[in-house]
Amino acid sequence: VIDIRKLYAETGYFTYDPGFTSTAACDSAITYIDGDEGILLHRGYAIADLAENCDFLEVCHLLLNGELPNPQQKADFERTITYHTMVHEQLAKFYSGFRRDAHPMAIMCGVVGALSAFYHDSTDIFDPVQRKIAAHRLIAKMPTMAAMAYKYTVGEPFMYPRNDLSYAENFLYMTFGTPCEEWKVDPVLSAAMDKIFILHADHEQNASTSTVRLAGSSHANPFACIASGIAALWGPAHGGANEAVLKMLDQIGSVERIPEFVRRAKDKNDSFRLMGFGHRVYKNYDPRAKIMRETCYQVLDRLGIRDEPHLAIAMELEKIALSDEYFIEKKLYPNVDFYSGIILKAMGFPTSMFTVLFALARTVGWISQWKEMIEDPAQKIGRPRQLFTGYAARPFVPLDKR
Ligand code: ACO
């Protein structure tokens, strides 16, 4: 192993690695990925085992505290999270400052960052108690704030959280419930929601998590750091891909037109890419995509949706792409976002909410990674270097001579 710091001190060399394709920026004990084998472990547990046997808050406890909770710890953790589910009433007023047609991710960037203007007793990053409260607040308030973003854009009244419901049920209630009618939980849909949250909970040093770590490395408060992660997640090459997949399936329109779009995806002169395909780390089937596909069938079956047009196109697209030389050679497999959009649409979410749901679920991963970084004695401010390609020093030219 080359000690880059020593090499730089001795030689003045440093590595040039745009996109960090082969540069580790930290050590971490949270999430392990073997991209060639399609393996994803959180604190040593396989994602399939967690998705099958745990609820989302158990996975949150695991990521944040290092271990799955025992029954007493689980009850305590649930009590702590539900204690924090409401947001400051003044924060609710923020929403009315946005246009009704604002993208909910734009709203989330603003309101999550604004938490630091309300919860001053959890912004001291050097106090372990405050760090813990900040983490609990973020996990607890994200569903409330996400549901409020949805309610605001559709013009319905905000719903207060119901702490007798599970995390996923409560989110569905705040999103789709109204004050005028009794709201009934559909266990298949809330289980699917919970699974979607688990599948998105953490994914080591992706673009948004690295953004959270970089912002946190300057000792910015945790709410500001998570807002920076939300901004990074929004892009279609990252968390925005689930929204982009549905738009692409719409654009393809029918199974007959798939070959045309596969051809376009392979054409280097065409900027079109098959959204939901490819991953920086997975060069095999994304293990989350397999679980997502099964969940998709369960939800559509429950809702009695037999001929979902997006699903038919998605399945055929997957079949064609996976047998195509280009996709095989470049190891482009469906990723987690490929099927999640179809499930979310069937559940009634507008496409603009898809990435918000991703942000909601990823918050626990972000804050766990942030906490790990702050608690690392070797932590330093993140400060990438550059290869300068501009002008060498040149004489100044006064305004009247330019
Ligand atoms: N469709 C067609 N070709 C693709 C695709 C795709 N979806 N993805 C990658 N390729 C090709 C590239 O053109 C490139 O070809 P080349 O070697 O001939 O130049 C090669 O595969 C490698 O692609 P890169 O972009 O260099 O790989 P990188 O690791 O930088 O990008 C990314 C990964 C951004 C995920 C990319 O695969 C992509 O844009 N996919 C579509 C968007 C998407 O689904 N994003 C979600 C990722 S998962 C997540 O964030 C939760």
Tab-separated table of N, CA, C and O in Angstrom, residues 73-187:
chain	number	residue	atom	x	y	z
A	73	GLN	N	-34.127	-2.316	23.766
A	73	GLN	CA	-33.514	-1.202	23.014
A	73	GLN	C	-34.414	-0.768	21.865
A	73	GLN	O	-34.512	0.416	21.546
A	74	LYS	N	-35.078	-1.732	21.247
A	74	LYS	CA	-35.984	-1.409	20.128
A	74	LYS	C	-37.131	-0.520	20.631
A	74	LYS	O	-37.444	0.508	20.028
A	75	ALA	N	-37.722	-0.915	21.760
A	75	ALA	CA	-38.832	-0.133	22.316
A	75	ALA	C	-38.357	1.272	22.701
A	75	ALA	O	-39.030	2.279	22.424
A	76	ASP	N	-37.175	1.347	23.316
A	76	ASP	CA	-36.633	2.655	23.726
A	76	ASP	C	-36.360	3.539	22.502
A	76	ASP	O	-36.658	4.731	22.502
A	77	PHE	N	-35.794	2.927	21.476
A	77	PHE	CA	-35.451	3.692	20.270
A	77	PHE	C	-36.731	4.215	19.598
A	77	PHE	O	-36.797	5.375	19.198
A	78	GLU	N	-37.741	3.353	19.528
A	78	GLU	CA	-39.008	3.784	18.917
A	78	GLU	C	-39.615	4.948	19.708
A	78	GLU	O	-40.130	5.906	19.135
A	79	ARG	N	-39.523	4.836	21.047
A	79	ARG	CA	-40.069	5.911	21.896
A	79	ARG	C	-39.300	7.218	21.638
A	79	ARG	O	-39.892	8.281	21.501
A	80	THR	N	-37.993	7.115	21.541
A	80	THR	CA	-37.179	8.319	21.314
A	80	THR	C	-37.526	8.959	19.973
A	80	THR	O	-37.696	10.176	19.868
A	81	ILE	N	-37.632	8.141	18.945
A	81	ILE	CA	-37.904	8.687	17.605
A	81	ILE	C	-39.306	9.304	17.566
A	81	ILE	O	-39.483	10.435	17.089
A	82	THR	N	-40.288	8.602	18.102
A	82	THR	CA	-41.647	9.151	18.034
A	82	THR	C	-41.766	10.435	18.865
A	82	THR	O	-42.543	11.322	18.529
A	83	TYR	N	-40.951	10.559	19.901
A	83	TYR	CA	-40.953	11.785	20.718
A	83	TYR	C	-40.605	13.011	19.865
A	83	TYR	O	-41.060	14.114	20.136
A	84	HIS	N	-39.796	12.788	18.814
A	84	HIS	CA	-39.292	13.919	18.017
A	84	HIS	C	-40.020	14.118	16.680
A	84	HIS	O	-39.533	14.869	15.835
A	85	THR	N	-41.145	13.450	16.456
A	85	THR	CA	-41.704	13.478	15.094
A	85	THR	C	-42.298	14.840	14.668
A	85	THR	O	-42.380	15.122	13.473
A	86	MET	N	-42.711	15.629	15.634
A	86	MET	CA	-43.323	16.919	15.233
A	86	MET	C	-42.250	17.945	14.864
A	86	MET	O	-41.131	17.874	15.373
A	87	VAL	N	-42.611	18.888	13.994
A	87	VAL	CA	-41.673	19.977	13.701
A	87	VAL	C	-42.199	21.251	14.358
A	87	VAL	O	-43.394	21.381	14.628
A	88	HIS	N	-41.298	22.175	14.614
A	88	HIS	CA	-41.658	23.464	15.216
A	88	HIS	C	-42.753	24.115	14.361
A	88	HIS	O	-42.644	24.140	13.130
A	89	GLU	N	-43.781	24.639	15.007
A	89	GLU	CA	-44.905	25.242	14.263
A	89	GLU	C	-44.432	26.362	13.333
A	89	GLU	O	-44.982	26.562	12.248
A	90	GLN	N	-43.408	27.071	13.780
A	90	GLN	CA	-42.898	28.178	12.963
A	90	GLN	C	-42.290	27.664	11.656
A	90	GLN	O	-42.353	28.329	10.632
A	91	LEU	N	-41.729	26.457	11.738
A	91	LEU	CA	-41.120	25.868	10.544
A	91	LEU	C	-42.198	25.561	9.497
A	91	LEU	O	-41.960	25.676	8.289
A	92	ALA	N	-43.390	25.213	9.979
A	92	ALA	CA	-44.487	24.904	9.051
A	92	ALA	C	-44.805	26.128	8.185
A	92	ALA	O	-45.239	25.994	7.030
A	93	LYS	N	-44.543	27.325	8.736
A	93	LYS	CA	-44.832	28.556	7.976
A	93	LYS	C	-43.882	28.725	6.795
A	93	LYS	O	-44.194	29.423	5.838
A	94	PHE	N	-42.710	28.111	6.900
A	94	PHE	CA	-41.749	28.197	5.801
A	94	PHE	C	-42.360	27.762	4.474
A	94	PHE	O	-42.070	28.322	3.430
A	95	TYR	N	-43.156	26.693	4.577
A	95	TYR	CA	-43.678	26.077	3.358
A	95	TYR	C	-44.462	27.084	2.515
A	95	TYR	O	-44.376	27.084	1.297
A	96	SER	N	-45.211	27.948	3.194
A	96	SER	CA	-46.058	28.872	2.432
A	96	SER	C	-45.231	29.916	1.681
A	96	SER	O	-45.758	30.647	0.849
A	97	GLY	N	-43.932	29.991	1.970
A	97	GLY	CA	-43.080	30.906	1.214
A	97	GLY	C	-42.691	30.357	-0.151
A	97	GLY	O	-42.182	31.087	-1.005
A	98	PHE	N	-42.935	29.062	-0.360
A	98	PHE	CA	-42.573	28.455	-1.655
A	98	PHE	C	-43.745	28.524	-2.619
A	98	PHE	O	-44.911	28.542	-2.202
A	99	ARG	N	-43.448	28.542	-3.903
A	99	ARG	CA	-44.517	28.411	-4.895
A	99	ARG	C	-45.149	27.034	-4.747
A	99	ARG	O	-44.477	26.079	-4.409
A	100	ARG	N	-46.452	26.967	-5.049
A	100	ARG	CA	-47.137	25.674	-4.938
A	100	ARG	C	-46.563	24.650	-5.910
A	100	ARG	O	-46.619	23.456	-5.664
A	101	ASP	N	-46.027	25.123	-7.042
A	101	ASP	CA	-45.497	24.173	-8.019
A	101	ASP	C	-43.989	23.945	-7.832
A	101	ASP	O	-43.324	23.432	-8.728
A	102	ALA	N	-43.468	24.334	-6.659
A	102	ALA	CA	-42.033	24.095	-6.394
A	102	ALA	C	-41.770	22.588	-6.373
A	102	ALA	O	-42.626	21.804	-5.933
A	103	HIS	N	-40.591	22.194	-6.842
A	103	HIS	CA	-40.227	20.775	-6.738
A	103	HIS	C	-40.039	20.462	-5.250
A	103	HIS	O	-39.353	21.215	-4.537
A	104	PRO	N	-40.639	19.352	-4.759
A	104	PRO	CA	-40.498	19.064	-3.322
A	104	PRO	C	-39.046	18.895	-2.862
A	104	PRO	O	-38.746	19.123	-1.691
A	105	MET	N	-38.130	18.526	-3.780
A	105	MET	CA	-36.718	18.445	-3.373
A	105	MET	C	-36.167	19.850	-3.097
A	105	MET	O	-35.295	20.033	-2.242
A	106	ALA	N	-36.656	20.847	-3.845
A	106	ALA	CA	-36.227	22.227	-3.607
A	106	ALA	C	-36.699	22.654	-2.212
A	106	ALA	O	-35.965	23.298	-1.449
A	107	ILE	N	-37.923	22.265	-1.877
A	107	ILE	CA	-38.466	22.599	-0.554
A	107	ILE	C	-37.634	21.903	0.533
A	107	ILE	O	-37.266	22.504	1.547
A	108	MET	N	-37.307	20.628	0.293
A	108	MET	CA	-36.562	19.870	1.310
A	108	MET	C	-35.171	20.466	1.548
A	108	MET	O	-34.712	20.517	2.693
A	109	CYS	N	-34.497	20.904	0.467
A	109	CYS	CA	-33.173	21.518	0.645
A	109	CYS	C	-33.283	22.685	1.630
A	109	CYS	O	-32.435	22.875	2.499
A	110	GLY	N	-34.359	23.463	1.487
A	110	GLY	CA	-34.540	24.649	2.336
A	110	GLY	C	-34.935	24.297	3.764
A	110	GLY	O	-34.285	24.740	4.726
A	111	VAL	N	-35.971	23.478	3.914
A	111	VAL	CA	-36.497	23.274	5.274
A	111	VAL	C	-35.560	22.426	6.147
A	111	VAL	O	-35.466	22.660	7.350
A	112	VAL	N	-34.858	21.484	5.536
A	112	VAL	CA	-33.952	20.668	6.359
A	112	VAL	C	-32.778	21.530	6.849
A	112	VAL	O	-32.397	21.475	8.027
A	113	GLY	N	-32.231	22.351	5.959
A	113	GLY	CA	-31.167	23.265	6.389
A	113	GLY	C	-31.659	24.203	7.482
A	113	GLY	O	-30.932	24.534	8.424
A	114	ALA	N	-32.943	24.594	7.376
A	114	ALA	CA	-33.521	25.539	8.343
A	114	ALA	C	-33.705	24.931	9.731
A	114	ALA	O	-33.896	25.664	10.702
A	115	LEU	N	-33.621	23.596	9.844
A	115	LEU	CA	-33.741	22.991	11.180
A	115	LEU	C	-32.697	23.582	12.131
A	115	LEU	O	-32.932	23.701	13.328
A	116	SER	N	-31.537	23.959	11.560
A	116	SER	CA	-30.482	24.504	12.431
A	116	SER	C	-30.867	25.863	13.002
A	116	SER	O	-30.246	26.352	13.943
A	117	ALA	N	-31.893	26.487	12.421
A	117	ALA	CA	-32.372	27.767	12.957
A	117	ALA	C	-33.383	27.541	14.081
A	117	ALA	O	-33.836	28.495	14.711
A	118	PHE	N	-33.771	26.280	14.309
A	118	PHE	CA	-34.805	25.993	15.313
A	118	PHE	C	-34.293	25.163	16.490
A	118	PHE	O	-34.776	25.327	17.601
A	119	TYR	N	-33.371	24.273	16.218
A	119	TYR	CA	-32.965	23.319	17.259
A	119	TYR	C	-31.534	23.608	17.705
A	119	TYR	O	-30.612	22.840	17.458
A	120	HIS	N	-31.385	24.743	18.378
A	120	HIS	CA	-30.042	25.209	18.764
A	120	HIS	C	-29.376	24.299	19.782
A	120	HIS	O	-28.166	24.344	19.939
A	121	ASP	N	-30.211	23.483	20.454
A	121	ASP	CA	-29.622	22.603	21.470
A	121	ASP	C	-29.087	21.305	20.866
A	121	ASP	O	-28.770	20.373	21.594
A	122	SER	N	-29.018	21.221	19.534
A	122	SER	CA	-28.403	20.018	18.953
A	122	SER	C	-27.526	20.385	17.756
A	122	SER	O	-27.466	19.656	16.778
A	123	THR	N	-26.854	21.505	17.881
A	123	THR	CA	-25.950	21.916	16.796
A	123	THR	C	-24.482	21.942	17.228
A	123	THR	O	-23.607	22.226	16.410
A	124	ASP	N	-24.226	21.649	18.511
A	124	ASP	CA	-22.833	21.612	18.959
A	124	ASP	C	-22.250	20.241	18.621
A	124	ASP	O	-22.514	19.246	19.300
A	125	ILE	N	-21.453	20.200	17.581
A	125	ILE	CA	-20.985	18.898	17.082
A	125	ILE	C	-19.988	18.222	18.020
A	125	ILE	O	-19.719	17.041	17.883
A	126	PHE	N	-19.423	18.994	18.976
A	126	PHE	CA	-18.439	18.399	19.888
A	126	PHE	C	-19.086	17.794	21.132
A	126	PHE	O	-18.408	17.211	21.959
A	127	ASP	N	-20.392	17.942	21.254
A	127	ASP	CA	-21.099	17.381	22.402
A	127	ASP	C	-21.810	16.094	21.963
A	127	ASP	O	-22.745	16.142	21.153
A	128	PRO	N	-21.370	14.927	22.485
A	128	PRO	CA	-21.954	13.660	22.022
A	128	PRO	C	-23.464	13.571	22.254
A	128	PRO	O	-24.183	12.956	21.470
A	129	VAL	N	-23.945	14.199	23.323
A	129	VAL	CA	-25.388	14.159	23.592
A	129	VAL	C	-26.124	14.946	22.510
A	129	VAL	O	-27.144	14.498	21.959
A	130	GLN	N	-25.601	16.102	22.171
A	130	GLN	CA	-26.238	16.921	21.128
A	130	GLN	C	-26.177	16.216	19.769
A	130	GLN	O	-27.117	16.284	18.980
A	131	ARG	N	-25.069	15.532	19.514
A	131	ARG	CA	-24.963	14.793	18.241
A	131	ARG	C	-26.063	13.747	18.146
A	131	ARG	O	-26.698	13.570	17.111
A	132	LYS	N	-26.287	13.068	19.275
A	132	LYS	CA	-27.284	11.999	19.305
A	132	LYS	C	-28.691	12.597	19.090
A	132	LYS	O	-29.485	12.075	18.304
A	133	ILE	N	-28.961	13.702	19.780
A	133	ILE	CA	-30.296	14.311	19.647
A	133	ILE	C	-30.512	14.774	18.199
A	133	ILE	O	-31.594	14.600	17.636
A	134	ALA	N	-29.457	15.338	17.595
A	134	ALA	CA	-29.585	15.798	16.198
A	134	ALA	C	-29.931	14.616	15.292
A	134	ALA	O	-30.806	14.719	14.410
A	135	ALA	N	-29.251	13.482	15.520
A	135	ALA	CA	-29.509	12.294	14.685
A	135	ALA	C	-30.959	11.841	14.872
A	135	ALA	O	-31.668	11.567	13.892
A	136	HIS	N	-31.406	11.772	16.112
A	136	HIS	CA	-32.782	11.324	16.375
A	136	HIS	C	-33.787	12.298	15.763
A	136	HIS	O	-34.786	11.888	15.171
A	137	ARG	N	-33.510	13.582	15.907
A	137	ARG	CA	-34.440	14.583	15.334
A	137	ARG	C	-34.540	14.420	13.823
A	137	ARG	O	-35.639	14.459	13.261
A	138	LEU	N	-33.396	14.257	13.184
A	138	LEU	CA	-33.427	14.152	11.717
A	138	LEU	C	-34.208	12.919	11.268
A	138	LEU	O	-35.057	13.002	10.382
A	139	ILE	N	-33.918	11.769	11.892
A	139	ILE	CA	-34.633	10.533	11.500
A	139	ILE	C	-36.131	10.713	11.751
A	139	ILE	O	-36.964	10.313	10.931
A	140	ALA	N	-36.476	11.327	12.874
A	140	ALA	CA	-37.886	11.468	13.252
A	140	ALA	C	-38.642	12.490	12.417
A	140	ALA	O	-39.818	12.298	12.090
A	141	LYS	N	-37.976	13.578	12.061
A	141	LYS	CA	-38.697	14.688	11.410
A	141	LYS	C	-38.733	14.588	9.895
A	141	LYS	O	-39.560	15.245	9.259
A	142	MET	N	-37.835	13.787	9.317
A	142	MET	CA	-37.826	13.711	7.847
A	142	MET	C	-39.174	13.278	7.273
A	142	MET	O	-39.659	13.892	6.312
A	143	PRO	N	-39.832	12.220	7.819
A	143	PRO	CA	-41.132	11.847	7.249
A	143	PRO	C	-42.156	12.988	7.373
A	143	PRO	O	-42.933	13.227	6.450
A	144	THR	N	-42.121	13.672	8.492
A	144	THR	CA	-43.075	14.774	8.703
A	144	THR	C	-42.830	15.873	7.663
A	144	THR	O	-43.777	16.353	7.016
A	145	MET	N	-41.558	16.235	7.486
A	145	MET	CA	-41.245	17.329	6.553
A	145	MET	C	-41.484	16.915	5.101
A	145	MET	O	-41.932	17.724	4.285
A	146	ALA	N	-41.198	15.645	4.790
A	146	ALA	CA	-41.421	15.158	3.421
A	146	ALA	C	-42.922	15.138	3.114
A	146	ALA	O	-43.355	15.566	2.031
A	147	ALA	N	-43.717	14.652	4.076
A	147	ALA	CA	-45.168	14.617	3.857
A	147	ALA	C	-45.719	16.043	3.723
A	147	ALA	O	-46.609	16.300	2.900
A	148	MET	N	-45.158	16.963	4.502
A	148	MET	CA	-45.608	18.360	4.409
A	148	MET	C	-45.285	18.953	3.032
A	148	MET	O	-46.078	19.722	2.475
A	149	ALA	N	-44.110	18.585	2.489
A	149	ALA	CA	-43.748	19.084	1.147
A	149	ALA	C	-44.781	18.607	0.133
A	149	ALA	O	-45.221	19.359	-0.749
A	150	TYR	N	-45.197	17.338	0.290
A	150	TYR	CA	-46.215	16.791	-0.627
A	150	TYR	C	-47.548	17.518	-0.435
A	150	TYR	O	-48.173	17.981	-1.399
A	151	LYS	N	-47.990	17.616	0.823
A	151	LYS	CA	-49.287	18.242	1.112
A	151	LYS	C	-49.319	19.678	0.582
A	151	LYS	O	-50.324	20.147	0.066
A	152	TYR	N	-48.195	20.370	0.742
A	152	TYR	CA	-48.158	21.769	0.295
A	152	TYR	C	-48.343	21.853	-1.220
A	152	TYR	O	-49.117	22.675	-1.708
A	153	THR	N	-47.663	20.971	-1.949
A	153	THR	CA	-47.737	21.077	-3.417
A	153	THR	C	-49.114	20.658	-3.949
A	153	THR	O	-49.515	21.087	-5.019
A	154	VAL	N	-49.842	19.813	-3.188
A	154	VAL	CA	-51.191	19.442	-3.663
A	154	VAL	C	-52.288	20.287	-3.001
A	154	VAL	O	-53.470	20.126	-3.281
A	155	GLY	N	-51.890	21.188	-2.110
A	155	GLY	CA	-52.854	22.126	-1.525
A	155	GLY	C	-53.739	21.532	-0.441
A	155	GLY	O	-54.828	22.042	-0.162
A	156	GLU	N	-53.264	20.457	0.187
A	156	GLU	CA	-54.062	19.860	1.281
A	156	GLU	C	-53.468	20.255	2.629
A	156	GLU	O	-52.289	20.588	2.719
A	157	PRO	N	-54.286	20.189	3.699
A	157	PRO	CA	-53.758	20.575	5.016
A	157	PRO	C	-52.683	19.608	5.513
A	157	PRO	O	-52.729	18.415	5.197
A	158	PHE	N	-51.723	20.141	6.265
A	158	PHE	CA	-50.693	19.287	6.870
A	158	PHE	C	-51.345	18.358	7.894
A	158	PHE	O	-52.295	18.747	8.576
A	159	MET	N	-50.817	17.161	7.975
A	159	MET	CA	-51.325	16.195	8.970
A	159	MET	C	-50.277	16.046	10.072
A	159	MET	O	-49.098	15.808	9.776
A	160	TYR	N	-50.690	16.138	11.316
A	160	TYR	CA	-49.746	15.928	12.416
A	160	TYR	C	-49.387	14.442	12.500
A	160	TYR	O	-50.221	13.586	12.184
A	161	PRO	N	-48.163	14.154	12.924
A	161	PRO	CA	-47.776	12.742	13.027
A	161	PRO	C	-48.637	11.969	14.020
A	161	PRO	O	-49.158	12.555	14.977
A	162	ARG	N	-48.783	10.686	13.750
A	162	ARG	CA	-49.493	9.808	14.698
A	162	ARG	C	-48.501	8.799	15.248
A	162	ARG	O	-48.052	7.909	14.534
A	163	ASN	N	-48.200	8.962	16.533
A	163	ASN	CA	-47.135	8.151	17.112
A	163	ASN	C	-47.564	6.735	17.476
A	163	ASN	O	-46.748	5.931	17.912
A	164	ASP	N	-48.867	6.429	17.278
A	164	ASP	CA	-49.290	5.041	17.504
A	164	ASP	C	-49.008	4.180	16.268
A	164	ASP	O	-49.143	2.961	16.306
A	165	LEU	N	-48.624	4.822	15.168
A	165	LEU	CA	-48.357	4.071	13.936
A	165	LEU	C	-46.860	3.784	13.807
A	165	LEU	O	-46.041	4.467	14.427
A	166	SER	N	-46.528	2.812	12.968
A	166	SER	CA	-45.100	2.542	12.722
A	166	SER	C	-44.535	3.695	11.881
A	166	SER	O	-45.277	4.523	11.357
A	167	TYR	N	-43.226	3.681	11.728
A	167	TYR	CA	-42.542	4.754	10.983
A	167	TYR	C	-43.114	4.877	9.566
A	167	TYR	O	-43.494	5.964	9.124
A	168	ALA	N	-43.212	3.728	8.873
A	168	ALA	CA	-43.699	3.749	7.484
A	168	ALA	C	-45.195	4.088	7.436
A	168	ALA	O	-45.633	4.881	6.591
A	169	GLU	N	-45.956	3.500	8.344
A	169	GLU	CA	-47.401	3.782	8.367
A	169	GLU	C	-47.661	5.264	8.618
A	169	GLU	O	-48.508	5.881	7.967
A	170	ASN	N	-46.927	5.803	9.576
A	170	ASN	CA	-47.116	7.212	9.921
A	170	ASN	C	-46.812	8.114	8.726
A	170	ASN	O	-47.530	9.082	8.452
A	171	PHE	N	-45.749	7.751	7.983
A	171	PHE	CA	-45.423	8.556	6.805
A	171	PHE	C	-46.553	8.476	5.767
A	171	PHE	O	-46.979	9.496	5.212
A	172	LEU	N	-47.062	7.265	5.539
A	172	LEU	CA	-48.159	7.119	4.560
A	172	LEU	C	-49.397	7.876	5.034
A	172	LEU	O	-50.100	8.524	4.245
A	173	TYR	N	-49.636	7.820	6.347
A	173	TYR	CA	-50.781	8.537	6.919
A	173	TYR	C	-50.626	10.059	6.714
A	173	TYR	O	-51.557	10.727	6.254
A	174	MET	N	-49.454	10.591	7.033
A	174	MET	CA	-49.258	12.052	6.899
A	174	MET	C	-49.311	12.485	5.431
A	174	MET	O	-49.642	13.622	5.120
A	175	THR	N	-48.961	11.548	4.528
A	175	THR	CA	-48.961	11.894	3.098
A	175	THR	C	-50.358	11.759	2.490
A	175	THR	O	-50.839	12.665	1.810
A	176	PHE	N	-51.007	10.633	2.752
A	176	PHE	CA	-52.264	10.362	2.041
A	176	PHE	C	-53.516	10.519	2.905
A	176	PHE	O	-54.632	10.509	2.390
A	177	GLY	N	-53.338	10.639	4.224
A	177	GLY	CA	-54.507	10.831	5.083
A	177	GLY	C	-55.041	12.258	4.967
A	177	GLY	O	-54.330	13.167	4.529
A	178	THR	N	-56.302	12.422	5.311
A	178	THR	CA	-56.883	13.779	5.358
A	178	THR	C	-57.664	13.889	6.666
A	178	THR	O	-58.055	12.872	7.248
A	179	PRO	N	-57.914	15.130	7.125
A	179	PRO	CA	-58.653	15.272	8.383
A	179	PRO	C	-60.105	14.825	8.244
A	179	PRO	O	-60.797	14.630	9.231
A	180	CYS	N	-60.611	14.653	7.010
A	180	CYS	CA	-62.042	14.405	6.810
A	180	CYS	C	-62.430	12.937	6.896
A	180	CYS	O	-63.592	12.614	6.966
A	181	GLU	N	-61.463	12.049	6.811
A	181	GLU	CA	-61.882	10.637	6.803
A	181	GLU	C	-60.912	9.789	7.609
A	181	GLU	O	-59.739	10.136	7.758
A	182	GLU	N	-61.466	8.686	8.098
A	182	GLU	CA	-60.608	7.785	8.858
A	182	GLU	C	-59.631	7.124	7.897
A	182	GLU	O	-60.022	6.708	6.800
A	183	TRP	N	-58.388	7.040	8.309
A	183	TRP	CA	-57.375	6.483	7.409
A	183	TRP	C	-57.026	5.063	7.827
A	183	TRP	O	-56.762	4.788	8.983
A	184	LYS	N	-57.077	4.163	6.851
A	184	LYS	CA	-56.788	2.743	7.163
A	184	LYS	C	-55.434	2.363	6.565
A	184	LYS	O	-55.159	2.656	5.404
A	185	VAL	N	-54.637	1.699	7.372
A	185	VAL	CA	-53.324	1.256	6.897
A	185	VAL	C	-53.491	-0.017	6.077
A	185	VAL	O	-54.162	-0.942	6.515
A	186	ASP	N	-52.906	-0.034	4.886
A	186	ASP	CA	-52.861	-1.288	4.138
A	186	ASP	C	-51.534	-1.952	4.488
A	186	ASP	O	-50.464	-1.419	4.173
A	187	PRO	N	-51.580	-3.108	5.157
A	187	PRO	CA	-50.322	-3.712	5.640
A	187	PRO	C	-49.342	-4.044	4.513
A	187	PRO	O	-48.129	-3.959	4.715
